[in-house]
Amino acid sequence: MATALHNLSDYDPSEIPSGKGIRIGILVAEWNREITHKLAEGAITTLIQHGVDEQDIILHHVPGSFELTKGADWMAQSRKVDGVICLGCVIRGETPHFDYICQGVTRGITDLNLKYPLPFIFGVLTTETFEQAAERAGGKHGNKGIEAAVTVLKMIDLHTYL
Ligand code: RBF
């Protein structure tokens, strides 16, 4: 229920800082690509709506969510971006891999946030079922790619004041 009450996809556009002149890296995991590509679409559309130039969006793919951390680290090292959005989808199914992958990517992205001055946004869906993921990738719970885009613009803006 928490998601229903805090669905940031229904944000007020006037409250979002402009993305003019800002360069954003987006990393998309190929696992569960039906979901992750929708997250990427939501993120890209939102960034452009808020003034980010299409040419300033650097999009790359990694095999799975576990690889998001490494890809994001390389993006930061390239110094070509002001912030990185990491998009993935891990579905529990019946495998303990779910916990290992979720812990790995959560810890990895947290570490990157502490290592670099730029923000790394956690846009990884972690759900029990495919249906729950679809509900968060353009379904009844919004699109978490949109929310990741809004978040990266807010964090970059915050950094300019601190
Ligand atoms: N990657 C995902 O992004 N989502 C998944 O749901 C997912 N499930 C996996 C399940 C198993 C059993 C394995 C071995 C890997 C899975 N991966 C998944 C891929 C993982 O993120 C990574 O790409 C590989 O483990 C290679 O490092």
PDB file of N, CA and C in Angstrom, residues 120-156:
ATOM      1  N   PHE A 120      23.731   8.704  -7.867  1.00  0.00           N
ATOM      2  CA  PHE A 120      23.378   7.463  -8.561  1.00  0.00           C
ATOM      3  C   PHE A 120      21.993   7.078  -8.069  1.00  0.00           C
ATOM      4  N   ILE A 121      21.053   6.950  -8.994  1.00  0.00           N
ATOM      5  CA  ILE A 121      19.664   6.731  -8.599  1.00  0.00           C
ATOM      6  C   ILE A 121      19.303   5.253  -8.706  1.00  0.00           C
ATOM      7  N   PHE A 122      18.671   4.760  -7.649  1.00  0.00           N
ATOM      8  CA  PHE A 122      18.277   3.349  -7.551  1.00  0.00           C
ATOM      9  C   PHE A 122      16.903   3.171  -8.195  1.00  0.00           C
ATOM     10  N   GLY A 123      16.904   2.684  -9.418  1.00  0.00           N
ATOM     11  CA  GLY A 123      15.641   2.450 -10.130  1.00  0.00           C
ATOM     12  C   GLY A 123      15.483   0.965 -10.424  1.00  0.00           C
ATOM     13  N   VAL A 124      15.669   0.170  -9.386  1.00  0.00           N
ATOM     14  CA  VAL A 124      15.596  -1.295  -9.545  1.00  0.00           C
ATOM     15  C   VAL A 124      14.314  -1.799  -8.886  1.00  0.00           C
ATOM     16  N   LEU A 125      13.439  -2.377  -9.688  1.00  0.00           N
ATOM     17  CA  LEU A 125      12.228  -2.989  -9.130  1.00  0.00           C
ATOM     18  C   LEU A 125      12.596  -4.328  -8.516  1.00  0.00           C
ATOM     19  N   THR A 126      12.105  -4.579  -7.325  1.00  0.00           N
ATOM     20  CA  THR A 126      12.348  -5.869  -6.647  1.00  0.00           C
ATOM     21  C   THR A 126      10.983  -6.401  -6.233  1.00  0.00           C
ATOM     22  N   THR A 127      10.463  -7.330  -7.016  1.00  0.00           N
ATOM     23  CA  THR A 127       9.078  -7.760  -6.790  1.00  0.00           C
ATOM     24  C   THR A 127       8.977  -9.282  -6.678  1.00  0.00           C
ATOM     25  N   GLU A 128       7.835  -9.703  -6.185  1.00  0.00           N
ATOM     26  CA  GLU A 128       7.555 -11.142  -6.077  1.00  0.00           C
ATOM     27  C   GLU A 128       7.200 -11.723  -7.439  1.00  0.00           C
ATOM     28  N   THR A 129       6.466 -10.934  -8.241  1.00  0.00           N
ATOM     29  CA  THR A 129       5.940 -11.453  -9.511  1.00  0.00           C
ATOM     30  C   THR A 129       6.185 -10.472 -10.658  1.00  0.00           C
ATOM     31  N   PHE A 130       6.055 -11.011 -11.881  1.00  0.00           N
ATOM     32  CA  PHE A 130       6.153 -10.169 -13.076  1.00  0.00           C
ATOM     33  C   PHE A 130       5.041  -9.121 -13.069  1.00  0.00           C
ATOM     34  N   GLU A 131       3.841  -9.521 -12.656  1.00  0.00           N
ATOM     35  CA  GLU A 131       2.696  -8.599 -12.659  1.00  0.00           C
ATOM     36  C   GLU A 131       2.966  -7.393 -11.758  1.00  0.00           C
ATOM     37  N   GLN A 132       3.533  -7.651 -10.602  1.00  0.00           N
ATOM     38  CA  GLN A 132       3.845  -6.525  -9.694  1.00  0.00           C
ATOM     39  C   GLN A 132       4.851  -5.574 -10.342  1.00  0.00           C
ATOM     40  N   ALA A 133       5.799  -6.137 -11.078  1.00  0.00           N
ATOM     41  CA  ALA A 133       6.780  -5.284 -11.762  1.00  0.00           C
ATOM     42  C   ALA A 133       6.094  -4.455 -12.842  1.00  0.00           C
ATOM     43  N   ALA A 134       5.192  -5.100 -13.618  1.00  0.00           N
ATOM     44  CA  ALA A 134       4.494  -4.391 -14.698  1.00  0.00           C
ATOM     45  C   ALA A 134       3.661  -3.235 -14.133  1.00  0.00           C
ATOM     46  N   GLU A 135       3.094  -3.449 -12.948  1.00  0.00           N
ATOM     47  CA  GLU A 135       2.294  -2.383 -12.325  1.00  0.00           C
ATOM     48  C   GLU A 135       3.140  -1.146 -11.996  1.00  0.00           C
ATOM     49  N   ARG A 136       4.457  -1.347 -11.887  1.00  0.00           N
ATOM     50  CA  ARG A 136       5.359  -0.237 -11.548  1.00  0.00           C
ATOM     51  C   ARG A 136       6.175   0.240 -12.740  1.00  0.00           C
ATOM     52  N   ALA A 137       5.844  -0.280 -13.910  1.00  0.00           N
ATOM     53  CA  ALA A 137       6.554   0.120 -15.136  1.00  0.00           C
ATOM     54  C   ALA A 137       5.533   0.605 -16.157  1.00  0.00           C
ATOM     55  N   GLY A 138       4.675   1.518 -15.713  1.00  0.00           N
ATOM     56  CA  GLY A 138       3.639   2.066 -16.578  1.00  0.00           C
ATOM     57  C   GLY A 138       2.255   1.551 -16.247  1.00  0.00           C
ATOM     58  N   GLY A 139       2.098   0.833 -15.143  1.00  0.00           N
ATOM     59  CA  GLY A 139       0.798   0.313 -14.732  1.00  0.00           C
ATOM     60  C   GLY A 139       0.190   1.141 -13.616  1.00  0.00           C
ATOM     61  N   LYS A 140      -0.607   0.465 -12.773  1.00  0.00           N
ATOM     62  CA  LYS A 140      -1.403   1.212 -11.776  1.00  0.00           C
ATOM     63  C   LYS A 140      -0.559   1.881 -10.694  1.00  0.00           C
ATOM     64  N   HIS A 141       0.680   1.466 -10.531  1.00  0.00           N
ATOM     65  CA  HIS A 141       1.550   2.138  -9.558  1.00  0.00           C
ATOM     66  C   HIS A 141       2.535   3.089 -10.220  1.00  0.00           C
ATOM     67  N   GLY A 142       2.202   3.545 -11.424  1.00  0.00           N
ATOM     68  CA  GLY A 142       3.050   4.517 -12.103  1.00  0.00           C
ATOM     69  C   GLY A 142       4.210   3.877 -12.837  1.00  0.00           C
ATOM     70  N   ASN A 143       5.236   4.695 -13.091  1.00  0.00           N
ATOM     71  CA  ASN A 143       6.427   4.194 -13.783  1.00  0.00           C
ATOM     72  C   ASN A 143       7.642   4.672 -12.984  1.00  0.00           C
ATOM     73  N   LYS A 144       8.359   3.723 -12.407  1.00  0.00           N
ATOM     74  CA  LYS A 144       9.491   4.089 -11.535  1.00  0.00           C
ATOM     75  C   LYS A 144      10.640   4.698 -12.320  1.00  0.00           C
ATOM     76  N   GLY A 145      10.604   4.558 -13.661  1.00  0.00           N
ATOM     77  CA  GLY A 145      11.605   5.241 -14.498  1.00  0.00           C
ATOM     78  C   GLY A 145      11.371   6.749 -14.473  1.00  0.00           C
ATOM     79  N   ILE A 146      10.099   7.146 -14.495  1.00  0.00           N
ATOM     80  CA  ILE A 146       9.751   8.572 -14.390  1.00  0.00           C
ATOM     81  C   ILE A 146      10.271   9.109 -13.059  1.00  0.00           C
ATOM     82  N   GLU A 147      10.036   8.340 -12.007  1.00  0.00           N
ATOM     83  CA  GLU A 147      10.438   8.792 -10.671  1.00  0.00           C
ATOM     84  C   GLU A 147      11.951   8.879 -10.540  1.00  0.00           C
ATOM     85  N   ALA A 148      12.648   7.967 -11.201  1.00  0.00           N
ATOM     86  CA  ALA A 148      14.115   8.020 -11.166  1.00  0.00           C
ATOM     87  C   ALA A 148      14.620   9.285 -11.861  1.00  0.00           C
ATOM     88  N   ALA A 149      13.965   9.662 -12.976  1.00  0.00           N
ATOM     89  CA  ALA A 149      14.370  10.870 -13.703  1.00  0.00           C
ATOM     90  C   ALA A 149      14.136  12.116 -12.852  1.00  0.00           C
ATOM     91  N   VAL A 150      12.975  12.186 -12.219  1.00  0.00           N
ATOM     92  CA  VAL A 150      12.669  13.320 -11.339  1.00  0.00           C
ATOM     93  C   VAL A 150      13.693  13.385 -10.202  1.00  0.00           C
ATOM     94  N   THR A 151      14.018  12.230  -9.662  1.00  0.00           N
ATOM     95  CA  THR A 151      14.953  12.179  -8.525  1.00  0.00           C
ATOM     96  C   THR A 151      16.348  12.654  -8.920  1.00  0.00           C
ATOM     97  N   VAL A 152      16.827  12.231 -10.088  1.00  0.00           N
ATOM     98  CA  VAL A 152      18.193  12.644 -10.465  1.00  0.00           C
ATOM     99  C   VAL A 152      18.246  14.159 -10.663  1.00  0.00           C
ATOM    100  N   LEU A 153      17.193  14.746 -11.252  1.00  0.00           N
ATOM    101  CA  LEU A 153      17.205  16.205 -11.448  1.00  0.00           C
ATOM    102  C   LEU A 153      17.164  16.933 -10.108  1.00  0.00           C
ATOM    103  N   LYS A 154      16.381  16.404  -9.171  1.00  0.00           N
ATOM    104  CA  LYS A 154      16.313  17.036  -7.844  1.00  0.00           C
ATOM    105  C   LYS A 154      17.646  16.938  -7.110  1.00  0.00           C
ATOM    106  N   MET A 155      18.309  15.806  -7.225  1.00  0.00           N
ATOM    107  CA  MET A 155      19.579  15.623  -6.506  1.00  0.00           C
ATOM    108  C   MET A 155      20.692  16.488  -7.099  1.00  0.00           C
ATOM    109  N   ILE A 156      20.719  16.583  -8.430  1.00  0.00           N
ATOM    110  CA  ILE A 156      21.733  17.435  -9.067  1.00  0.00           C
ATOM    111  C   ILE A 156      21.497  18.891  -8.664  1.00  0.00           C
TER     112      ILE A 156
END
